[in-house]
Amino acid sequence: MSKYTREDIFRMVEEEDVEFIRLQFTDIFGALKNVAITSSQLEKALDNQCMFDGSSVEGFVRIEESDMFLYPDYDTFEIFPWRPQQGKVARLICDVYMPDGTPFEGNVRYILKKVIKEADEMGLKFDVGPELEFFLFQTDEDGNPIINNYERASYFDIGPTDLGENVRRDMVLNLEEMGFEIEASHHEIAPAQHEIDFKYDEALKTADAIMTFKLAVKTIARRHGLYATFMPKPQEGINGSGMHINMSLATKDGKNIFADDTDPNGLSKEAYHFIAGILKHAKGMAAITNPIVNSYKRLVPGYEAPVYIAWSSTNRSPLIRIPAVNGSGTRVELRNPDPAANPYLVIACCLAAGLDGIKNKLEVPKGVGRNLYEMTEEERAKEGIDELPENLYEALKCLKEDKFICSVLGEHITNKYIEAKLSEWKAYKEQVTKWEVDEYLYKY
C-alpha cells in the first residue's frame, strides 16, 4: 500500500511552504543526480511530464535518443530539514522512462525492482540492513578536504578525543527528522572514521535510504566545515570504509525463512542455499560491490576487510558472516561491499545470487572456524577457499565471465559499466605513483 497519494503531496507542499522540489535519480555508477523544479511545476512532475537530456548523463544514452522522462515515486517525498524553513526544499526519487513509456534499461531502480518482483513471485520479501562507514576530514580555505588527520580517536572512543562527535549527532538528528530509525552511531577504528547504522527495511526502500543517507552526511559535514567521504580507502596503513550488507528473506506474513532453531548455526536450508549462491557469484559481483580502483586497496589482509570467499558463524575474517542472533533476527552479512558502490545494483545482485542458490539448491561449503588470515596458502587451497579479485581489472574480467550477473544487470548496464570501468583502469594504469618514484628512481 502506498504511503502518499498525489493529493497528499500537493497538501504537504502547500502546508509546509515548499518552494523547490528536487527530482532525484541515480546513474549506473551510483552518483545521485537531480532536476530542480519550483512548486508551480509540481503537477507536471507528478504527471510524469518532466523531461531531461539523458545523453548528458554518463552511461545513459546517445545524443540521438536523448529525451528521457522522470516518473516520481510518491512515497519518497521528503523535506530536507537542513534547508531554509521558509521556501523549503523537498525531494522525490524518480524512475527513468523512455518517451514511449517503457522503463529505461539503464535505470538502476528498475534493475532492482525486477529482481524484487522475482522474489515476490516466490512469495518472499527481501529485507536489507546496511552498515555504512565514512571519513570526516578537515578542509582548507577553498573547502577542499585535507587528508592529514588532526584526530587520533579509535573504535568507540568519545569526545573530546572523537572530534566528530557533535557532527555525527547533528547527522543523526537530521536523518531522524527525515524518517530514518537510527540504531547506533559511533567512531570507527581508523582516525576520523565514523559509522551510523539505520534499521533494515525492504530492499528498494533501503537502496533509496542509502542514497539519501550519503547526501545527508555530506551536507551536514559541509555545514560544520568538514568533508565527508565514502571513498573506500583514503589513507594507507589504516582500515578502509565498508558498506556491509545484512540480508534476510521473509514470507509475506513476515516469517524469516533463514531461521531454524534445530540447526547448530540457527540457519535453515534456504539460508544455506542463499549463502551458496552469494559465494558462487562473489567474484562476478566484485566489480559491482567494489566498483573503483581504490576499492581494492581496502581488500587486503590485515585491515579486517574480507579477501577470501568463505563463510563463518564464528569469526569476521571470511566474506560472509552469520551474526550471533537467532529467530526473526537471523541474517546473512556480506562484508566486502564498500560505500562507493551503487546500492541498487549491489542489492539486486545479492538478491539474484541468493535466489539462484535457493532455486538450484546449491550446496554451501563447510563453514570456516579459523581466522583465514592465519591459515597458510596451502591450508586454504586444501579447503577449496578462493579469493576475491585483486584489482578492478580482474573484477571486470570476472564480471564478463559471470553470465548470470550480466543478465541481472542487463545488456545496457553491463556494456556501459564495463566500458567506463575499463577506461578508469587504463587511466590508473598509466599513472606513475609516488611509491614507484620513491622505490625505483634511486635504484635504476
PDB file of C-alpha atoms in Angstrom, residues 52-268:
ATOM      1  CA  PHE A  52      15.745  15.693 -19.259  1.00  0.00           C
ATOM      2  CA  ASP A  53      18.677  15.105 -21.592  1.00  0.00           C
ATOM      3  CA  GLY A  54      19.809  11.528 -20.998  1.00  0.00           C
ATOM      4  CA  SER A  55      22.816  11.874 -23.316  1.00  0.00           C
ATOM      5  CA  SER A  56      24.420  14.241 -20.787  1.00  0.00           C
ATOM      6  CA  VAL A  57      24.427  11.536 -18.080  1.00  0.00           C
ATOM      7  CA  GLU A  58      27.377   9.154 -18.374  1.00  0.00           C
ATOM      8  CA  GLY A  59      26.272   5.601 -19.087  1.00  0.00           C
ATOM      9  CA  PHE A  60      22.750   6.547 -20.184  1.00  0.00           C
ATOM     10  CA  VAL A  61      22.019   7.036 -23.901  1.00  0.00           C
ATOM     11  CA  ARG A  62      23.442   8.507 -27.114  1.00  0.00           C
ATOM     12  CA  ILE A  63      22.612  12.029 -28.233  1.00  0.00           C
ATOM     13  CA  GLU A  64      20.343  10.624 -30.973  1.00  0.00           C
ATOM     14  CA  GLU A  65      17.973   9.194 -28.335  1.00  0.00           C
ATOM     15  CA  SER A  66      18.467  11.688 -25.529  1.00  0.00           C
ATOM     16  CA  ASP A  67      14.928  12.585 -24.407  1.00  0.00           C
ATOM     17  CA  MET A  68      14.046  10.798 -21.167  1.00  0.00           C
ATOM     18  CA  PHE A  69      11.308  11.262 -18.563  1.00  0.00           C
ATOM     19  CA  LEU A  70      11.292  11.212 -14.763  1.00  0.00           C
ATOM     20  CA  TYR A  71       8.485   9.297 -13.034  1.00  0.00           C
ATOM     21  CA  PRO A  72       8.392  10.306  -9.330  1.00  0.00           C
ATOM     22  CA  ASP A  73       7.814   7.676  -6.651  1.00  0.00           C
ATOM     23  CA  TYR A  74       5.240   9.433  -4.439  1.00  0.00           C
ATOM     24  CA  ASP A  75       6.312   7.500  -1.323  1.00  0.00           C
ATOM     25  CA  THR A  76       9.808   9.023  -1.458  1.00  0.00           C
ATOM     26  CA  PHE A  77       8.621  12.588  -0.857  1.00  0.00           C
ATOM     27  CA  GLU A  78      10.753  14.141   1.889  1.00  0.00           C
ATOM     28  CA  ILE A  79      11.520  17.686   3.017  1.00  0.00           C
ATOM     29  CA  PHE A  80      15.190  18.432   3.635  1.00  0.00           C
ATOM     30  CA  PRO A  81      15.451  19.545   7.281  1.00  0.00           C
ATOM     31  CA  TRP A  82      18.762  21.326   6.701  1.00  0.00           C
ATOM     32  CA  ARG A  83      17.337  23.746   4.120  1.00  0.00           C
ATOM     33  CA  PRO A  84      15.618  27.117   4.909  1.00  0.00           C
ATOM     34  CA  GLN A  85      12.364  26.895   6.836  1.00  0.00           C
ATOM     35  CA  GLN A  86      10.767  29.441   4.520  1.00  0.00           C
ATOM     36  CA  GLY A  87      10.652  28.327   0.922  1.00  0.00           C
ATOM     37  CA  LYS A  88      11.594  24.768   1.915  1.00  0.00           C
ATOM     38  CA  VAL A  89      13.251  22.214  -0.355  1.00  0.00           C
ATOM     39  CA  ALA A  90      11.835  18.717  -0.819  1.00  0.00           C
ATOM     40  CA  ARG A  91      12.729  15.765  -2.988  1.00  0.00           C
ATOM     41  CA  LEU A  92      11.095  12.932  -4.916  1.00  0.00           C
ATOM     42  CA  ILE A  93      13.115   9.919  -6.044  1.00  0.00           C
ATOM     43  CA  CYS A  94      12.297   9.069  -9.638  1.00  0.00           C
ATOM     44  CA  ASP A  95      12.430   6.202 -12.079  1.00  0.00           C
ATOM     45  CA  VAL A  96      13.659   6.925 -15.600  1.00  0.00           C
ATOM     46  CA  TYR A  97      11.475   6.137 -18.601  1.00  0.00           C
ATOM     47  CA  MET A  98      11.798   6.352 -22.368  1.00  0.00           C
ATOM     48  CA  PRO A  99       9.483   8.630 -24.430  1.00  0.00           C
ATOM     49  CA  ASP A 100       7.358   5.619 -25.425  1.00  0.00           C
ATOM     50  CA  GLY A 101       6.533   4.933 -21.761  1.00  0.00           C
ATOM     51  CA  THR A 102       8.808   1.915 -21.333  1.00  0.00           C
ATOM     52  CA  PRO A 103      11.264   1.706 -18.409  1.00  0.00           C
ATOM     53  CA  PHE A 104      14.819   2.723 -19.269  1.00  0.00           C
ATOM     54  CA  GLU A 105      17.055  -0.350 -19.029  1.00  0.00           C
ATOM     55  CA  GLY A 106      19.839   1.764 -17.554  1.00  0.00           C
ATOM     56  CA  ASN A 107      17.646   2.838 -14.636  1.00  0.00           C
ATOM     57  CA  VAL A 108      19.185   1.123 -11.616  1.00  0.00           C
ATOM     58  CA  ARG A 109      15.925   1.237  -9.646  1.00  0.00           C
ATOM     59  CA  TYR A 110      14.313  -0.708 -12.493  1.00  0.00           C
ATOM     60  CA  ILE A 111      17.019  -3.387 -12.259  1.00  0.00           C
ATOM     61  CA  LEU A 112      16.408  -3.821  -8.533  1.00  0.00           C
ATOM     62  CA  LYS A 113      12.628  -3.819  -8.982  1.00  0.00           C
ATOM     63  CA  LYS A 114      12.902  -6.683 -11.489  1.00  0.00           C
ATOM     64  CA  VAL A 115      14.740  -8.902  -9.011  1.00  0.00           C
ATOM     65  CA  ILE A 116      12.368  -7.917  -6.184  1.00  0.00           C
ATOM     66  CA  LYS A 117       9.475  -8.997  -8.418  1.00  0.00           C
ATOM     67  CA  GLU A 118      11.169 -12.374  -8.898  1.00  0.00           C
ATOM     68  CA  ALA A 119      11.341 -12.829  -5.117  1.00  0.00           C
ATOM     69  CA  ASP A 120       7.750 -11.636  -4.777  1.00  0.00           C
ATOM     70  CA  GLU A 121       6.598 -14.301  -7.235  1.00  0.00           C
ATOM     71  CA  MET A 122       8.252 -16.855  -4.941  1.00  0.00           C
ATOM     72  CA  GLY A 123       6.220 -15.436  -2.032  1.00  0.00           C
ATOM     73  CA  LEU A 124       9.281 -13.771  -0.494  1.00  0.00           C
ATOM     74  CA  LYS A 125      10.255 -10.298   0.754  1.00  0.00           C
ATOM     75  CA  PHE A 126      13.912  -9.225   0.860  1.00  0.00           C
ATOM     76  CA  ASP A 127      14.996  -7.190   3.905  1.00  0.00           C
ATOM     77  CA  VAL A 128      18.335  -5.374   3.913  1.00  0.00           C
ATOM     78  CA  GLY A 129      20.238  -3.581   6.664  1.00  0.00           C
ATOM     79  CA  PRO A 130      23.388  -1.673   5.603  1.00  0.00           C
ATOM     80  CA  GLU A 131      26.339  -0.553   7.719  1.00  0.00           C
ATOM     81  CA  LEU A 132      27.966   2.468   6.115  1.00  0.00           C
ATOM     82  CA  GLU A 133      31.332   3.813   7.208  1.00  0.00           C
ATOM     83  CA  PHE A 134      32.793   7.171   6.179  1.00  0.00           C
ATOM     84  CA  PHE A 135      35.632   9.565   6.971  1.00  0.00           C
ATOM     85  CA  LEU A 136      35.354  13.172   8.151  1.00  0.00           C
ATOM     86  CA  PHE A 137      38.268  15.351   7.062  1.00  0.00           C
ATOM     87  CA  GLN A 138      39.195  18.950   7.729  1.00  0.00           C
ATOM     88  CA  THR A 139      39.021  21.347   4.774  1.00  0.00           C
ATOM     89  CA  ASP A 140      41.315  24.088   3.506  1.00  0.00           C
ATOM     90  CA  GLU A 141      40.315  27.684   2.803  1.00  0.00           C
ATOM     91  CA  ASP A 142      38.812  26.597  -0.538  1.00  0.00           C
ATOM     92  CA  GLY A 143      36.706  23.896   1.069  1.00  0.00           C
ATOM     93  CA  ASN A 144      38.830  21.026  -0.270  1.00  0.00           C
ATOM     94  CA  PRO A 145      39.468  18.063   2.052  1.00  0.00           C
ATOM     95  CA  ILE A 146      42.799  17.773   3.860  1.00  0.00           C
ATOM     96  CA  ILE A 147      43.736  14.121   4.261  1.00  0.00           C
ATOM     97  CA  ASN A 148      46.184  14.652   7.136  1.00  0.00           C
ATOM     98  CA  ASN A 149      44.226  13.945  10.309  1.00  0.00           C
ATOM     99  CA  TYR A 150      44.227  16.073  13.428  1.00  0.00           C
ATOM    100  CA  GLU A 151      42.377  13.295  15.213  1.00  0.00           C
ATOM    101  CA  ARG A 152      43.704  10.160  16.929  1.00  0.00           C
ATOM    102  CA  ALA A 153      40.440   8.553  18.069  1.00  0.00           C
ATOM    103  CA  SER A 154      39.724   4.864  17.505  1.00  0.00           C
ATOM    104  CA  TYR A 155      36.896   2.365  17.910  1.00  0.00           C
ATOM    105  CA  PHE A 156      34.058   3.569  20.181  1.00  0.00           C
ATOM    106  CA  ASP A 157      36.110   6.500  21.509  1.00  0.00           C
ATOM    107  CA  ILE A 158      34.205   9.508  22.835  1.00  0.00           C
ATOM    108  CA  GLY A 159      34.731  13.273  22.858  1.00  0.00           C
ATOM    109  CA  PRO A 160      36.888  15.208  23.198  1.00  0.00           C
ATOM    110  CA  THR A 161      39.124  12.510  21.628  1.00  0.00           C
ATOM    111  CA  ASP A 162      36.433  11.903  18.992  1.00  0.00           C
ATOM    112  CA  LEU A 163      36.452  15.259  17.192  1.00  0.00           C
ATOM    113  CA  GLY A 164      33.468  14.307  15.037  1.00  0.00           C
ATOM    114  CA  GLU A 165      31.064  13.531  17.895  1.00  0.00           C
ATOM    115  CA  ASN A 166      28.966  16.704  17.546  1.00  0.00           C
ATOM    116  CA  VAL A 167      28.861  16.479  13.752  1.00  0.00           C
ATOM    117  CA  ARG A 168      27.702  12.866  13.937  1.00  0.00           C
ATOM    118  CA  ARG A 169      24.981  13.838  16.419  1.00  0.00           C
ATOM    119  CA  ASP A 170      23.742  16.536  14.019  1.00  0.00           C
ATOM    120  CA  MET A 171      23.688  13.979  11.208  1.00  0.00           C
ATOM    121  CA  VAL A 172      21.617  11.580  13.307  1.00  0.00           C
ATOM    122  CA  LEU A 173      19.094  14.281  14.251  1.00  0.00           C
ATOM    123  CA  ASN A 174      18.638  15.338  10.633  1.00  0.00           C
ATOM    124  CA  LEU A 175      18.295  11.742   9.456  1.00  0.00           C
ATOM    125  CA  GLU A 176      15.696  11.024  12.139  1.00  0.00           C
ATOM    126  CA  GLU A 177      13.759  14.089  11.041  1.00  0.00           C
ATOM    127  CA  MET A 178      13.653  12.518   7.570  1.00  0.00           C
ATOM    128  CA  GLY A 179      12.163   9.305   8.919  1.00  0.00           C
ATOM    129  CA  PHE A 180      15.285   7.201   9.491  1.00  0.00           C
ATOM    130  CA  GLU A 181      15.312   4.892  12.511  1.00  0.00           C
ATOM    131  CA  ILE A 182      18.911   5.220  13.673  1.00  0.00           C
ATOM    132  CA  GLU A 183      20.020   2.178  15.666  1.00  0.00           C
ATOM    133  CA  ALA A 184      23.562   3.273  16.557  1.00  0.00           C
ATOM    134  CA  SER A 185      26.321   5.737  15.725  1.00  0.00           C
ATOM    135  CA  HIS A 186      29.945   5.615  16.795  1.00  0.00           C
ATOM    136  CA  HIS A 187      33.554   6.326  15.946  1.00  0.00           C
ATOM    137  CA  GLU A 188      35.165   3.567  13.903  1.00  0.00           C
ATOM    138  CA  ILE A 189      38.650   2.019  14.141  1.00  0.00           C
ATOM    139  CA  ALA A 190      40.596   4.441  11.957  1.00  0.00           C
ATOM    140  CA  PRO A 191      41.199   8.086  12.929  1.00  0.00           C
ATOM    141  CA  ALA A 192      38.403  10.339  11.584  1.00  0.00           C
ATOM    142  CA  GLN A 193      36.322   7.282  10.580  1.00  0.00           C
ATOM    143  CA  HIS A 194      32.665   7.003  11.597  1.00  0.00           C
ATOM    144  CA  GLU A 195      29.643   4.733  11.279  1.00  0.00           C
ATOM    145  CA  ILE A 196      25.917   5.390  11.543  1.00  0.00           C
ATOM    146  CA  ASP A 197      23.589   2.392  11.348  1.00  0.00           C
ATOM    147  CA  PHE A 198      19.925   2.598  10.428  1.00  0.00           C
ATOM    148  CA  LYS A 199      17.255  -0.089  10.695  1.00  0.00           C
ATOM    149  CA  TYR A 200      16.762  -2.659   7.977  1.00  0.00           C
ATOM    150  CA  ASP A 201      13.874  -2.335   5.562  1.00  0.00           C
ATOM    151  CA  GLU A 202      12.605  -3.777   2.305  1.00  0.00           C
ATOM    152  CA  ALA A 203      15.206  -3.806  -0.459  1.00  0.00           C
ATOM    153  CA  LEU A 204      14.078  -0.843  -2.580  1.00  0.00           C
ATOM    154  CA  LYS A 205      13.447   1.369   0.456  1.00  0.00           C
ATOM    155  CA  THR A 206      16.917   0.532   1.761  1.00  0.00           C
ATOM    156  CA  ALA A 207      18.623   1.364  -1.540  1.00  0.00           C
ATOM    157  CA  ASP A 208      16.783   4.711  -1.626  1.00  0.00           C
ATOM    158  CA  ALA A 209      17.729   5.283   2.019  1.00  0.00           C
ATOM    159  CA  ILE A 210      21.434   4.682   1.323  1.00  0.00           C
ATOM    160  CA  MET A 211      21.439   7.387  -1.350  1.00  0.00           C
ATOM    161  CA  THR A 212      19.586   9.766   0.993  1.00  0.00           C
ATOM    162  CA  PHE A 213      21.967   8.897   3.838  1.00  0.00           C
ATOM    163  CA  LYS A 214      25.045   9.747   1.779  1.00  0.00           C
ATOM    164  CA  LEU A 215      23.562  13.073   0.684  1.00  0.00           C
ATOM    165  CA  ALA A 216      22.620  13.982   4.267  1.00  0.00           C
ATOM    166  CA  VAL A 217      26.016  13.013   5.714  1.00  0.00           C
ATOM    167  CA  LYS A 218      27.915  15.022   3.114  1.00  0.00           C
ATOM    168  CA  THR A 219      25.605  18.027   3.509  1.00  0.00           C
ATOM    169  CA  ILE A 220      25.755  18.154   7.318  1.00  0.00           C
ATOM    170  CA  ALA A 221      29.537  17.683   7.290  1.00  0.00           C
ATOM    171  CA  ARG A 222      29.860  20.657   4.950  1.00  0.00           C
ATOM    172  CA  ARG A 223      27.728  22.780   7.304  1.00  0.00           C
ATOM    173  CA  HIS A 224      30.302  22.026  10.015  1.00  0.00           C
ATOM    174  CA  GLY A 225      33.223  22.961   7.768  1.00  0.00           C
ATOM    175  CA  LEU A 226      34.206  19.319   7.248  1.00  0.00           C
ATOM    176  CA  TYR A 227      34.277  16.996   4.263  1.00  0.00           C
ATOM    177  CA  ALA A 228      32.622  13.562   4.440  1.00  0.00           C
ATOM    178  CA  THR A 229      33.944  10.965   2.028  1.00  0.00           C
ATOM    179  CA  PHE A 230      32.707   7.474   1.219  1.00  0.00           C
ATOM    180  CA  MET A 231      35.946   6.673  -0.595  1.00  0.00           C
ATOM    181  CA  PRO A 232      36.813   3.102   0.485  1.00  0.00           C
ATOM    182  CA  LYS A 233      40.485   3.693   1.398  1.00  0.00           C
ATOM    183  CA  PRO A 234      41.509   7.356   1.573  1.00  0.00           C
ATOM    184  CA  GLN A 235      44.717   6.618   3.511  1.00  0.00           C
ATOM    185  CA  GLU A 236      47.207   3.784   3.514  1.00  0.00           C
ATOM    186  CA  GLY A 237      48.084   1.972   6.719  1.00  0.00           C
ATOM    187  CA  ILE A 238      44.617   2.227   8.300  1.00  0.00           C
ATOM    188  CA  ASN A 239      41.272   0.471   7.909  1.00  0.00           C
ATOM    189  CA  GLY A 240      39.125   1.370   4.933  1.00  0.00           C
ATOM    190  CA  SER A 241      35.387   2.026   4.874  1.00  0.00           C
ATOM    191  CA  GLY A 242      32.907  -0.743   4.178  1.00  0.00           C
ATOM    192  CA  MET A 243      29.216  -0.996   3.463  1.00  0.00           C
ATOM    193  CA  HIS A 244      28.332  -4.362   4.991  1.00  0.00           C
ATOM    194  CA  ILE A 245      25.015  -5.703   3.718  1.00  0.00           C
ATOM    195  CA  ASN A 246      22.844  -7.662   6.187  1.00  0.00           C
ATOM    196  CA  MET A 247      20.190  -9.717   4.395  1.00  0.00           C
ATOM    197  CA  SER A 248      17.200 -11.894   5.207  1.00  0.00           C
ATOM    198  CA  LEU A 249      14.237 -13.318   3.322  1.00  0.00           C
ATOM    199  CA  ALA A 250      10.751 -13.417   4.812  1.00  0.00           C
ATOM    200  CA  THR A 251       7.378 -14.735   3.777  1.00  0.00           C
ATOM    201  CA  LYS A 252       4.585 -12.293   3.008  1.00  0.00           C
ATOM    202  CA  ASP A 253       3.356 -12.613   6.618  1.00  0.00           C
ATOM    203  CA  GLY A 254       6.806 -11.697   7.960  1.00  0.00           C
ATOM    204  CA  LYS A 255       8.294 -15.068   8.908  1.00  0.00           C
ATOM    205  CA  ASN A 256      12.078 -15.103   8.489  1.00  0.00           C
ATOM    206  CA  ILE A 257      12.824 -18.159   6.329  1.00  0.00           C
ATOM    207  CA  PHE A 258      16.543 -18.068   7.206  1.00  0.00           C
ATOM    208  CA  ALA A 259      15.854 -19.126  10.810  1.00  0.00           C
ATOM    209  CA  ASP A 260      15.865 -22.748  12.035  1.00  0.00           C
ATOM    210  CA  ASP A 261      16.293 -23.348  15.769  1.00  0.00           C
ATOM    211  CA  THR A 262      17.120 -27.027  15.194  1.00  0.00           C
ATOM    212  CA  ASP A 263      20.270 -26.196  13.203  1.00  0.00           C
ATOM    213  CA  PRO A 264      23.603 -25.755  15.070  1.00  0.00           C
ATOM    214  CA  ASN A 265      24.070 -22.365  13.354  1.00  0.00           C
ATOM    215  CA  GLY A 266      20.396 -21.430  13.600  1.00  0.00           C
ATOM    216  CA  LEU A 267      20.135 -21.459   9.799  1.00  0.00           C
ATOM    217  CA  SER A 268      17.532 -23.034   7.536  1.00  0.00           C
TER     218      SER A 268
END
